[in-house]
Amino acid sequence: MSAVLKMGGADRAPPRHFLEIMDHDPATLRRMLELGVQAKRGAVAGRPLAGKTVALIFEKPSTRTRVSFEVGIRQLGGDAIVLSSRDMQLGRGETPADTARVLSRYVDAIMLRTDNVAKIRELAEHATVPVINGLTDVSHPCQIMADVMTFEEHRGAIAGQVVAWTGDGNNVAQSFIQAAARFGFILRIATPPELAPPVTLIEWARTQGARIELTSDPVAAVKDARCVVTDTWVSMSDEKPDAGAINRHNLLAPYQLNQALLKRAAPDAIVMHCLPAHRGEEITDEVMDGPHSVVFDEAENRLHAQKGVLLWALGGAG
């Protein structure tokens, strides 16, 4: 018999959280993507989230995450409540555990976008409804689900293909590392040594059979890749100047995704960027707006991939 949770005197099955790519096996992740593809094709019958309410909590600014989740929930027949840290006691000292216990009595799922990964983990530990990671300082799993969907729309199955990352080993790069272990693609990561992703994460991925190649040479990383990915050099949490901080722009200038670098990739390579982009820094206009770019298809697929996650988490889809 499966475990159950007690909430308000009623029995409830354990919630289906979506916190990290690494938490799920390939079949489960594939199921989420299948549901997202079905939603994009209009093949999801009726209003499967009718009567469901999702709390969307933003402790960091957002364009794509807010709009894609809110629109997706409504297109599936559900309701969304959008909250910021200014609206909640969570931003005034209430613990994530207490917030989770209260919101679980009101809503059917919680999405959190935060700097602090410990906060979302505590929220999920105490929630009796699904918790979805809308971004943390160490990962961005919904983005990577959209990226896999986008690659496969344009170039077929991602397993065995070479994906190259050039730039900072940030939270998006770290979710790509997890995805390489689950979706079976070869991941080459080019970063300055000072900004490389965590060694422990690389080691975990390799124990899972992932083929991860680390280098400080962006040309070596991009050579013959079918997909080249970059991201902003300065995250929203690092925008305030700090005299003691690493000068990221000087370190990362050689990793700019420009036409010269893109020419080293496969002739049919596609270019991704999760946005927002700082044009002229990590990516040039020529590449961003060029024929290899699928950046705006990728942005659209946040809507559809997240519908798949929601349907899996809330709809009981297998």
PDB file of C-alpha atoms in Angstrom:
ATOM      1  CA  MET A   1       0.000   0.000   0.000  1.00  0.00           C
ATOM      2  CA  SER A   2       1.405   3.425  -0.901  1.00  0.00           C
ATOM      3  CA  ALA A   3       2.158   5.924   1.799  1.00  0.00           C
ATOM      4  CA  VAL A   4      -0.404   8.589   2.575  1.00  0.00           C
ATOM      5  CA  LEU A   5      -0.206  11.983   4.239  1.00  0.00           C
ATOM      6  CA  LYS A   6      -2.648  13.387   6.714  1.00  0.00           C
ATOM      7  CA  MET A   7      -4.048  16.840   5.999  1.00  0.00           C
ATOM      8  CA  GLY A   8      -7.006  18.336   7.793  1.00  0.00           C
ATOM      9  CA  GLY A   9      -8.174  14.896   8.814  1.00  0.00           C
ATOM     10  CA  ALA A  10      -8.111  13.500   5.264  1.00  0.00           C
ATOM     11  CA  ASP A  11      -5.757  10.990   3.718  1.00  0.00           C
ATOM     12  CA  ARG A  12      -3.753  12.170   0.741  1.00  0.00           C
ATOM     13  CA  ALA A  13      -1.116  10.500  -1.431  1.00  0.00           C
ATOM     14  CA  PRO A  14       2.368  12.020  -1.276  1.00  0.00           C
ATOM     15  CA  PRO A  15       2.597  15.073  -3.548  1.00  0.00           C
ATOM     16  CA  ARG A  16       4.410  14.971  -6.861  1.00  0.00           C
ATOM     17  CA  HIS A  17       7.053  17.677  -6.460  1.00  0.00           C
ATOM     18  CA  PHE A  18       9.151  18.960  -9.355  1.00  0.00           C
ATOM     19  CA  LEU A  19      12.262  20.368  -7.694  1.00  0.00           C
ATOM     20  CA  GLU A  20      15.191  19.041  -9.736  1.00  0.00           C
ATOM     21  CA  ILE A  21      15.687  17.096 -12.960  1.00  0.00           C
ATOM     22  CA  MET A  22      17.856  14.647 -11.000  1.00  0.00           C
ATOM     23  CA  ASP A  23      14.941  13.710  -8.731  1.00  0.00           C
ATOM     24  CA  HIS A  24      13.129  11.892 -11.548  1.00  0.00           C
ATOM     25  CA  ASP A  25      13.909   8.927 -13.736  1.00  0.00           C
ATOM     26  CA  PRO A  26      14.025   9.297 -17.532  1.00  0.00           C
ATOM     27  CA  ALA A  27      10.596   7.709 -18.013  1.00  0.00           C
ATOM     28  CA  THR A  28       8.927  10.205 -15.668  1.00  0.00           C
ATOM     29  CA  LEU A  29      10.621  13.163 -17.330  1.00  0.00           C
ATOM     30  CA  ARG A  30       9.628  11.803 -20.738  1.00  0.00           C
ATOM     31  CA  ARG A  31       6.037  11.550 -19.555  1.00  0.00           C
ATOM     32  CA  MET A  32       6.074  15.219 -18.561  1.00  0.00           C
ATOM     33  CA  LEU A  33       7.437  16.175 -21.974  1.00  0.00           C
ATOM     34  CA  GLU A  34       4.836  14.030 -23.730  1.00  0.00           C
ATOM     35  CA  LEU A  35       2.086  15.793 -21.812  1.00  0.00           C
ATOM     36  CA  GLY A  36       3.598  19.161 -22.741  1.00  0.00           C
ATOM     37  CA  VAL A  37       3.718  18.215 -26.416  1.00  0.00           C
ATOM     38  CA  GLN A  38       0.111  17.050 -26.269  1.00  0.00           C
ATOM     39  CA  ALA A  39      -0.887  20.351 -24.682  1.00  0.00           C
ATOM     40  CA  LYS A  40       0.941  22.292 -27.387  1.00  0.00           C
ATOM     41  CA  ARG A  41      -0.857  20.314 -30.091  1.00  0.00           C
ATOM     42  CA  GLY A  42      -4.230  20.913 -28.481  1.00  0.00           C
ATOM     43  CA  ALA A  43      -4.567  17.201 -27.761  1.00  0.00           C
ATOM     44  CA  VAL A  44      -5.361  17.576 -24.047  1.00  0.00           C
ATOM     45  CA  ALA A  45      -9.084  17.079 -23.659  1.00  0.00           C
ATOM     46  CA  GLY A  46     -11.295  19.444 -21.724  1.00  0.00           C
ATOM     47  CA  ARG A  47     -10.094  21.556 -18.810  1.00  0.00           C
ATOM     48  CA  PRO A  48      -8.010  19.118 -16.762  1.00  0.00           C
ATOM     49  CA  LEU A  49      -7.124  21.668 -14.062  1.00  0.00           C
ATOM     50  CA  ALA A  50     -10.693  22.871 -13.566  1.00  0.00           C
ATOM     51  CA  GLY A  51     -11.251  23.516  -9.879  1.00  0.00           C
ATOM     52  CA  LYS A  52      -7.483  23.621  -9.191  1.00  0.00           C
ATOM     53  CA  THR A  53      -5.667  26.681  -7.860  1.00  0.00           C
ATOM     54  CA  VAL A  54      -1.910  27.179  -8.036  1.00  0.00           C
ATOM     55  CA  ALA A  55       0.004  29.704  -5.909  1.00  0.00           C
ATOM     56  CA  LEU A  56       2.841  31.340  -7.854  1.00  0.00           C
ATOM     57  CA  ILE A  57       5.356  32.895  -5.448  1.00  0.00           C
ATOM     58  CA  PHE A  58       8.014  35.242  -6.812  1.00  0.00           C
ATOM     59  CA  GLU A  59      10.924  36.316  -4.655  1.00  0.00           C
ATOM     60  CA  LYS A  60      12.834  37.225  -7.831  1.00  0.00           C
ATOM     61  CA  PRO A  61      11.618  39.309 -10.795  1.00  0.00           C
ATOM     62  CA  SER A  62      10.155  37.367 -13.686  1.00  0.00           C
ATOM     63  CA  THR A  63       8.741  37.780 -17.163  1.00  0.00           C
ATOM     64  CA  ARG A  64       8.697  34.338 -18.808  1.00  0.00           C
ATOM     65  CA  THR A  65       8.167  32.285 -15.636  1.00  0.00           C
ATOM     66  CA  ARG A  66       5.242  34.383 -14.425  1.00  0.00           C
ATOM     67  CA  VAL A  67       3.474  34.752 -17.745  1.00  0.00           C
ATOM     68  CA  SER A  68       4.023  31.169 -18.921  1.00  0.00           C
ATOM     69  CA  PHE A  69       2.810  29.631 -15.670  1.00  0.00           C
ATOM     70  CA  GLU A  70      -0.164  31.951 -15.288  1.00  0.00           C
ATOM     71  CA  VAL A  71      -1.294  31.548 -18.901  1.00  0.00           C
ATOM     72  CA  GLY A  72      -0.656  27.792 -18.871  1.00  0.00           C
ATOM     73  CA  ILE A  73      -2.694  27.242 -15.714  1.00  0.00           C
ATOM     74  CA  ARG A  74      -5.602  29.214 -17.124  1.00  0.00           C
ATOM     75  CA  GLN A  75      -5.478  27.494 -20.507  1.00  0.00           C
ATOM     76  CA  LEU A  76      -5.721  24.170 -18.660  1.00  0.00           C
ATOM     77  CA  GLY A  77      -8.789  25.422 -16.791  1.00  0.00           C
ATOM     78  CA  GLY A  78      -7.189  26.242 -13.434  1.00  0.00           C
ATOM     79  CA  ASP A  79      -6.729  29.418 -11.445  1.00  0.00           C
ATOM     80  CA  ALA A  80      -3.487  31.131 -10.439  1.00  0.00           C
ATOM     81  CA  ILE A  81      -2.741  33.352  -7.458  1.00  0.00           C
ATOM     82  CA  VAL A  82       0.403  35.433  -7.987  1.00  0.00           C
ATOM     83  CA  LEU A  83       2.282  36.482  -4.844  1.00  0.00           C
ATOM     84  CA  SER A  84       5.528  38.319  -4.207  1.00  0.00           C
ATOM     85  CA  SER A  85       7.644  38.432  -1.077  1.00  0.00           C
ATOM     86  CA  ARG A  86       6.075  41.842  -0.410  1.00  0.00           C
ATOM     87  CA  ASP A  87       2.657  40.192  -0.214  1.00  0.00           C
ATOM     88  CA  MET A  88       3.581  37.382   2.154  1.00  0.00           C
ATOM     89  CA  GLN A  89       4.759  36.800   5.683  1.00  0.00           C
ATOM     90  CA  LEU A  90       7.361  34.504   4.107  1.00  0.00           C
ATOM     91  CA  GLY A  91       9.263  37.696   3.329  1.00  0.00           C
ATOM     92  CA  ARG A  92       8.887  38.924   6.893  1.00  0.00           C
ATOM     93  CA  GLY A  93      10.257  36.036   8.872  1.00  0.00           C
ATOM     94  CA  GLU A  94       7.629  33.291   8.616  1.00  0.00           C
ATOM     95  CA  THR A  95       9.317  29.969   7.970  1.00  0.00           C
ATOM     96  CA  PRO A  96       8.902  28.141   4.675  1.00  0.00           C
ATOM     97  CA  ALA A  97       7.597  25.180   6.690  1.00  0.00           C
ATOM     98  CA  ASP A  98       4.744  27.216   8.174  1.00  0.00           C
ATOM     99  CA  THR A  99       3.999  28.822   4.821  1.00  0.00           C
ATOM    100  CA  ALA A 100       3.827  25.354   3.248  1.00  0.00           C
ATOM    101  CA  ARG A 101       1.447  24.045   5.896  1.00  0.00           C
ATOM    102  CA  VAL A 102      -0.911  27.003   5.465  1.00  0.00           C
ATOM    103  CA  LEU A 103      -0.869  27.212   1.667  1.00  0.00           C
ATOM    104  CA  SER A 104      -1.457  23.460   1.426  1.00  0.00           C
ATOM    105  CA  ARG A 105      -4.878  24.086   3.008  1.00  0.00           C
ATOM    106  CA  TYR A 106      -5.768  26.703   0.380  1.00  0.00           C
ATOM    107  CA  VAL A 107      -4.263  25.707  -2.959  1.00  0.00           C
ATOM    108  CA  ASP A 108      -3.551  22.618  -5.019  1.00  0.00           C
ATOM    109  CA  ALA A 109       0.084  23.369  -5.921  1.00  0.00           C
ATOM    110  CA  ILE A 110       2.821  25.899  -5.190  1.00  0.00           C
ATOM    111  CA  MET A 111       5.428  27.300  -7.574  1.00  0.00           C
ATOM    112  CA  LEU A 112       8.342  29.193  -6.000  1.00  0.00           C
ATOM    113  CA  ARG A 113      10.994  31.319  -7.702  1.00  0.00           C
ATOM    114  CA  THR A 114      13.723  32.165  -5.208  1.00  0.00           C
ATOM    115  CA  ASP A 115      17.455  32.671  -4.729  1.00  0.00           C
ATOM    116  CA  ASN A 116      17.556  30.237  -1.846  1.00  0.00           C
ATOM    117  CA  VAL A 117      17.440  26.541  -2.709  1.00  0.00           C
ATOM    118  CA  ALA A 118      17.118  25.668   0.995  1.00  0.00           C
ATOM    119  CA  LYS A 119      13.843  27.587   1.080  1.00  0.00           C
ATOM    120  CA  ILE A 120      12.180  25.563  -1.680  1.00  0.00           C
ATOM    121  CA  ARG A 121      13.413  22.302  -0.189  1.00  0.00           C
ATOM    122  CA  GLU A 122      11.926  23.198   3.189  1.00  0.00           C
ATOM    123  CA  LEU A 123       8.705  24.264   1.497  1.00  0.00           C
ATOM    124  CA  ALA A 124       8.455  20.912  -0.298  1.00  0.00           C
ATOM    125  CA  GLU A 125       9.301  18.932   2.832  1.00  0.00           C
ATOM    126  CA  HIS A 126       6.302  20.365   4.661  1.00  0.00           C
ATOM    127  CA  ALA A 127       3.792  20.892   1.835  1.00  0.00           C
ATOM    128  CA  THR A 128       1.071  18.347   1.222  1.00  0.00           C
ATOM    129  CA  VAL A 129       0.548  19.647  -2.323  1.00  0.00           C
ATOM    130  CA  PRO A 130       3.025  19.611  -5.234  1.00  0.00           C
ATOM    131  CA  VAL A 131       5.840  22.179  -5.136  1.00  0.00           C
ATOM    132  CA  ILE A 132       7.418  23.255  -8.439  1.00  0.00           C
ATOM    133  CA  ASN A 133      10.810  24.892  -8.778  1.00  0.00           C
ATOM    134  CA  GLY A 134      10.454  28.075 -10.834  1.00  0.00           C
ATOM    135  CA  LEU A 135      14.167  28.854 -10.352  1.00  0.00           C
ATOM    136  CA  THR A 136      16.698  28.785  -7.526  1.00  0.00           C
ATOM    137  CA  ASP A 137      20.307  29.828  -7.191  1.00  0.00           C
ATOM    138  CA  VAL A 138      21.432  26.314  -8.171  1.00  0.00           C
ATOM    139  CA  SER A 139      18.938  25.146 -10.796  1.00  0.00           C
ATOM    140  CA  HIS A 140      16.240  26.011 -13.332  1.00  0.00           C
ATOM    141  CA  PRO A 141      14.561  22.690 -14.223  1.00  0.00           C
ATOM    142  CA  CYS A 142      11.505  24.082 -16.011  1.00  0.00           C
ATOM    143  CA  GLN A 143      13.798  25.914 -18.417  1.00  0.00           C
ATOM    144  CA  ILE A 144      15.697  22.756 -19.268  1.00  0.00           C
ATOM    145  CA  MET A 145      12.469  20.836 -19.901  1.00  0.00           C
ATOM    146  CA  ALA A 146      11.563  23.546 -22.414  1.00  0.00           C
ATOM    147  CA  ASP A 147      15.047  23.342 -23.939  1.00  0.00           C
ATOM    148  CA  VAL A 148      14.855  19.585 -24.463  1.00  0.00           C
ATOM    149  CA  MET A 149      11.412  20.009 -26.017  1.00  0.00           C
ATOM    150  CA  THR A 150      12.753  22.707 -28.331  1.00  0.00           C
ATOM    151  CA  PHE A 151      15.786  20.695 -29.435  1.00  0.00           C
ATOM    152  CA  GLU A 152      13.654  17.677 -30.266  1.00  0.00           C
ATOM    153  CA  GLU A 153      11.164  19.771 -32.242  1.00  0.00           C
ATOM    154  CA  HIS A 154      13.988  21.071 -34.435  1.00  0.00           C
ATOM    155  CA  ARG A 155      16.544  18.248 -34.536  1.00  0.00           C
ATOM    156  CA  GLY A 156      14.893  15.036 -33.332  1.00  0.00           C
ATOM    157  CA  ALA A 157      15.886  12.904 -30.365  1.00  0.00           C
ATOM    158  CA  ILE A 158      18.445  14.583 -28.113  1.00  0.00           C
ATOM    159  CA  ALA A 159      20.008  11.330 -26.867  1.00  0.00           C
ATOM    160  CA  GLY A 160      23.549  10.976 -28.177  1.00  0.00           C
ATOM    161  CA  GLN A 161      23.715  14.543 -29.513  1.00  0.00           C
ATOM    162  CA  VAL A 162      26.338  17.100 -28.486  1.00  0.00           C
ATOM    163  CA  VAL A 163      25.143  20.150 -26.570  1.00  0.00           C
ATOM    164  CA  ALA A 164      27.735  22.853 -25.841  1.00  0.00           C
ATOM    165  CA  TRP A 165      27.536  25.423 -23.067  1.00  0.00           C
ATOM    166  CA  THR A 166      29.716  28.537 -23.172  1.00  0.00           C
ATOM    167  CA  GLY A 167      29.853  31.073 -20.350  1.00  0.00           C
ATOM    168  CA  ASP A 168      29.180  30.975 -16.618  1.00  0.00           C
ATOM    169  CA  GLY A 169      28.600  27.639 -14.876  1.00  0.00           C
ATOM    170  CA  ASN A 170      25.419  29.020 -13.346  1.00  0.00           C
ATOM    171  CA  ASN A 171      22.090  27.533 -12.263  1.00  0.00           C
ATOM    172  CA  VAL A 172      20.941  26.851 -15.836  1.00  0.00           C
ATOM    173  CA  ALA A 173      24.224  25.114 -16.637  1.00  0.00           C
ATOM    174  CA  GLN A 174      23.804  23.012 -13.510  1.00  0.00           C
ATOM    175  CA  SER A 175      20.346  21.887 -14.616  1.00  0.00           C
ATOM    176  CA  PHE A 176      21.809  21.007 -18.017  1.00  0.00           C
ATOM    177  CA  ILE A 177      24.282  18.750 -16.205  1.00  0.00           C
ATOM    178  CA  GLN A 178      21.388  16.959 -14.502  1.00  0.00           C
ATOM    179  CA  ALA A 179      19.559  16.691 -17.824  1.00  0.00           C
ATOM    180  CA  ALA A 180      22.573  15.132 -19.548  1.00  0.00           C
ATOM    181  CA  ALA A 181      22.351  12.312 -17.008  1.00  0.00           C
ATOM    182  CA  ARG A 182      18.645  11.781 -17.597  1.00  0.00           C
ATOM    183  CA  PHE A 183      18.220  12.421 -21.338  1.00  0.00           C
ATOM    184  CA  GLY A 184      21.476  10.872 -22.564  1.00  0.00           C
ATOM    185  CA  PHE A 185      23.055  13.733 -24.506  1.00  0.00           C
ATOM    186  CA  ILE A 186      26.754  14.649 -24.497  1.00  0.00           C
ATOM    187  CA  LEU A 187      27.353  17.933 -22.681  1.00  0.00           C
ATOM    188  CA  ARG A 188      30.450  20.036 -23.220  1.00  0.00           C
ATOM    189  CA  ILE A 189      30.870  22.932 -20.811  1.00  0.00           C
ATOM    190  CA  ALA A 190      33.296  25.796 -21.438  1.00  0.00           C
ATOM    191  CA  THR A 191      33.753  28.171 -18.499  1.00  0.00           C
ATOM    192  CA  PRO A 192      36.576  30.097 -16.891  1.00  0.00           C
ATOM    193  CA  PRO A 193      38.012  27.885 -14.124  1.00  0.00           C
ATOM    194  CA  GLU A 194      36.775  30.394 -11.531  1.00  0.00           C
ATOM    195  CA  LEU A 195      33.176  29.988 -12.717  1.00  0.00           C
ATOM    196  CA  ALA A 196      33.037  26.240 -13.342  1.00  0.00           C
ATOM    197  CA  PRO A 197      30.007  24.284 -12.081  1.00  0.00           C
ATOM    198  CA  PRO A 198      30.303  22.348  -8.799  1.00  0.00           C
ATOM    199  CA  VAL A 199      32.610  19.343  -8.914  1.00  0.00           C
ATOM    200  CA  THR A 200      30.196  17.306  -6.812  1.00  0.00           C
ATOM    201  CA  LEU A 201      27.435  17.768  -9.392  1.00  0.00           C
ATOM    202  CA  ILE A 202      29.724  16.716 -12.233  1.00  0.00           C
ATOM    203  CA  GLU A 203      30.755  13.641 -10.256  1.00  0.00           C
ATOM    204  CA  TRP A 204      27.107  12.746  -9.581  1.00  0.00           C
ATOM    205  CA  ALA A 205      26.223  13.069 -13.271  1.00  0.00           C
ATOM    206  CA  ARG A 206      29.107  10.857 -14.317  1.00  0.00           C
ATOM    207  CA  THR A 207      28.084   8.174 -11.813  1.00  0.00           C
ATOM    208  CA  GLN A 208      24.702   8.216 -13.598  1.00  0.00           C
ATOM    209  CA  GLY A 209      26.394   7.547 -16.934  1.00  0.00           C
ATOM    210  CA  ALA A 210      26.411  11.129 -18.197  1.00  0.00           C
ATOM    211  CA  ARG A 211      29.041  12.153 -20.709  1.00  0.00           C
ATOM    212  CA  ILE A 212      30.242  15.535 -19.426  1.00  0.00           C
ATOM    213  CA  GLU A 213      33.295  17.271 -20.877  1.00  0.00           C
ATOM    214  CA  LEU A 214      34.744  20.296 -19.052  1.00  0.00           C
ATOM    215  CA  THR A 215      37.075  22.792 -20.670  1.00  0.00           C
ATOM    216  CA  SER A 216      38.162  26.409 -20.473  1.00  0.00           C
ATOM    217  CA  ASP A 217      38.254  26.579 -24.298  1.00  0.00           C
ATOM    218  CA  PRO A 218      34.935  27.585 -25.883  1.00  0.00           C
ATOM    219  CA  VAL A 219      36.139  26.606 -29.367  1.00  0.00           C
ATOM    220  CA  ALA A 220      36.836  23.054 -28.189  1.00  0.00           C
ATOM    221  CA  ALA A 221      33.430  22.868 -26.514  1.00  0.00           C
ATOM    222  CA  VAL A 222      31.479  24.107 -29.513  1.00  0.00           C
ATOM    223  CA  LYS A 223      33.265  22.047 -32.183  1.00  0.00           C
ATOM    224  CA  ASP A 224      30.645  20.118 -34.202  1.00  0.00           C
ATOM    225  CA  ALA A 225      27.943  20.616 -31.510  1.00  0.00           C
ATOM    226  CA  ARG A 226      24.318  20.356 -32.653  1.00  0.00           C
ATOM    227  CA  CYS A 227      23.198  22.866 -30.014  1.00  0.00           C
ATOM    228  CA  VAL A 228      25.080  25.811 -28.480  1.00  0.00           C
ATOM    229  CA  VAL A 229      23.720  27.399 -25.314  1.00  0.00           C
ATOM    230  CA  THR A 230      24.678  30.467 -23.323  1.00  0.00           C
ATOM    231  CA  ASP A 231      23.182  32.653 -20.612  1.00  0.00           C
ATOM    232  CA  THR A 232      23.645  36.063 -19.066  1.00  0.00           C
ATOM    233  CA  TRP A 233      26.982  36.648 -17.362  1.00  0.00           C
ATOM    234  CA  VAL A 234      25.462  38.399 -14.343  1.00  0.00           C
ATOM    235  CA  SER A 235      22.405  36.911 -12.663  1.00  0.00           C
ATOM    236  CA  MET A 236      19.702  39.069 -11.116  1.00  0.00           C
ATOM    237  CA  SER A 237      21.083  38.324  -7.646  1.00  0.00           C
ATOM    238  CA  ASP A 238      24.601  39.527  -8.597  1.00  0.00           C
ATOM    239  CA  GLU A 239      23.825  42.827 -10.272  1.00  0.00           C
ATOM    240  CA  LYS A 240      25.023  45.061  -7.415  1.00  0.00           C
ATOM    241  CA  PRO A 241      28.711  45.927  -7.854  1.00  0.00           C
ATOM    242  CA  ASP A 242      31.107  44.438  -5.344  1.00  0.00           C
ATOM    243  CA  ALA A 243      34.744  45.578  -5.305  1.00  0.00           C
ATOM    244  CA  GLY A 244      35.798  42.162  -3.996  1.00  0.00           C
ATOM    245  CA  ALA A 245      33.860  40.126  -6.571  1.00  0.00           C
ATOM    246  CA  ILE A 246      35.360  38.415  -9.617  1.00  0.00           C
ATOM    247  CA  ASN A 247      35.274  40.685 -12.661  1.00  0.00           C
ATOM    248  CA  ARG A 248      32.913  38.444 -14.589  1.00  0.00           C
ATOM    249  CA  HIS A 249      32.928  40.459 -17.754  1.00  0.00           C
ATOM    250  CA  ASN A 250      36.697  40.258 -18.156  1.00  0.00           C
ATOM    251  CA  LEU A 251      36.679  36.543 -17.386  1.00  0.00           C
ATOM    252  CA  LEU A 252      33.773  35.758 -19.684  1.00  0.00           C
ATOM    253  CA  ALA A 253      34.509  37.970 -22.688  1.00  0.00           C
ATOM    254  CA  PRO A 254      36.289  35.102 -24.539  1.00  0.00           C
ATOM    255  CA  TYR A 255      33.129  32.978 -24.116  1.00  0.00           C
ATOM    256  CA  GLN A 256      30.807  35.303 -26.026  1.00  0.00           C
ATOM    257  CA  LEU A 257      28.557  33.424 -28.430  1.00  0.00           C
ATOM    258  CA  ASN A 258      29.312  35.252 -31.657  1.00  0.00           C
ATOM    259  CA  GLN A 259      29.382  34.306 -35.309  1.00  0.00           C
ATOM    260  CA  ALA A 260      33.041  33.282 -35.229  1.00  0.00           C
ATOM    261  CA  LEU A 261      32.413  30.833 -32.397  1.00  0.00           C
ATOM    262  CA  LEU A 262      29.174  29.528 -33.904  1.00  0.00           C
ATOM    263  CA  LYS A 263      31.024  28.642 -37.126  1.00  0.00           C
ATOM    264  CA  ARG A 264      32.891  25.989 -35.118  1.00  0.00           C
ATOM    265  CA  ALA A 265      29.619  24.180 -34.385  1.00  0.00           C
ATOM    266  CA  ALA A 266      27.846  21.738 -36.692  1.00  0.00           C
ATOM    267  CA  PRO A 267      26.446  23.382 -39.845  1.00  0.00           C
ATOM    268  CA  ASP A 268      22.893  22.752 -38.651  1.00  0.00           C
ATOM    269  CA  ALA A 269      23.523  23.739 -35.020  1.00  0.00           C
ATOM    270  CA  ILE A 270      20.792  25.551 -33.150  1.00  0.00           C
ATOM    271  CA  VAL A 271      21.384  28.332 -30.616  1.00  0.00           C
ATOM    272  CA  MET A 272      19.583  28.642 -27.299  1.00  0.00           C
ATOM    273  CA  HIS A 273      19.471  31.298 -24.581  1.00  0.00           C
ATOM    274  CA  CYS A 274      16.971  31.194 -21.722  1.00  0.00           C
ATOM    275  CA  LEU A 275      16.564  35.010 -21.674  1.00  0.00           C
ATOM    276  CA  PRO A 276      16.742  37.771 -20.695  1.00  0.00           C
ATOM    277  CA  ALA A 277      19.737  38.372 -22.943  1.00  0.00           C
ATOM    278  CA  HIS A 278      22.302  41.108 -22.579  1.00  0.00           C
ATOM    279  CA  ARG A 279      22.886  41.593 -26.271  1.00  0.00           C
ATOM    280  CA  GLY A 280      26.463  42.413 -27.104  1.00  0.00           C
ATOM    281  CA  GLU A 281      27.731  40.689 -23.971  1.00  0.00           C
ATOM    282  CA  GLU A 282      27.160  36.928 -23.814  1.00  0.00           C
ATOM    283  CA  ILE A 283      25.546  36.813 -27.265  1.00  0.00           C
ATOM    284  CA  THR A 284      25.659  39.068 -30.318  1.00  0.00           C
ATOM    285  CA  ASP A 285      22.682  40.385 -32.242  1.00  0.00           C
ATOM    286  CA  GLU A 286      23.933  38.548 -35.322  1.00  0.00           C
ATOM    287  CA  VAL A 287      23.618  35.187 -33.548  1.00  0.00           C
ATOM    288  CA  MET A 288      20.534  35.984 -31.471  1.00  0.00           C
ATOM    289  CA  ASP A 289      18.561  37.051 -34.531  1.00  0.00           C
ATOM    290  CA  GLY A 290      20.264  34.747 -37.014  1.00  0.00           C
ATOM    291  CA  PRO A 291      19.044  31.622 -38.793  1.00  0.00           C
ATOM    292  CA  HIS A 292      20.477  29.218 -36.184  1.00  0.00           C
ATOM    293  CA  SER A 293      18.624  30.838 -33.290  1.00  0.00           C
ATOM    294  CA  VAL A 294      15.618  29.083 -31.763  1.00  0.00           C
ATOM    295  CA  VAL A 295      15.599  31.395 -28.751  1.00  0.00           C
ATOM    296  CA  PHE A 296      12.004  32.524 -29.143  1.00  0.00           C
ATOM    297  CA  ASP A 297      10.699  29.027 -29.869  1.00  0.00           C
ATOM    298  CA  GLU A 298      12.510  28.055 -26.672  1.00  0.00           C
ATOM    299  CA  ALA A 299      10.783  30.881 -24.787  1.00  0.00           C
ATOM    300  CA  GLU A 300       7.377  29.775 -26.109  1.00  0.00           C
ATOM    301  CA  ASN A 301       8.039  26.217 -25.012  1.00  0.00           C
ATOM    302  CA  ARG A 302       8.298  27.303 -21.388  1.00  0.00           C
ATOM    303  CA  LEU A 303       4.498  27.533 -21.602  1.00  0.00           C
ATOM    304  CA  HIS A 304       4.061  24.045 -23.029  1.00  0.00           C
ATOM    305  CA  ALA A 305       6.723  22.230 -21.012  1.00  0.00           C
ATOM    306  CA  GLN A 306       5.334  23.676 -17.793  1.00  0.00           C
ATOM    307  CA  LYS A 307       1.857  22.547 -18.782  1.00  0.00           C
ATOM    308  CA  GLY A 308       3.330  19.048 -18.936  1.00  0.00           C
ATOM    309  CA  VAL A 309       4.815  19.430 -15.458  1.00  0.00           C
ATOM    310  CA  LEU A 310       1.506  20.738 -14.102  1.00  0.00           C
ATOM    311  CA  LEU A 311      -0.502  17.946 -15.701  1.00  0.00           C
ATOM    312  CA  TRP A 312       1.877  15.347 -14.284  1.00  0.00           C
ATOM    313  CA  ALA A 313       1.883  16.936 -10.818  1.00  0.00           C
ATOM    314  CA  LEU A 314      -1.822  17.748 -10.569  1.00  0.00           C
ATOM    315  CA  GLY A 315      -3.617  15.589 -13.071  1.00  0.00           C
ATOM    316  CA  GLY A 316      -2.357  12.241 -11.865  1.00  0.00           C
ATOM    317  CA  ALA A 317      -1.058  11.434 -15.353  1.00  0.00           C
ATOM    318  CA  GLY A 318       1.293   8.463 -15.310  1.00  0.00           C
TER     319      GLY A 318
END
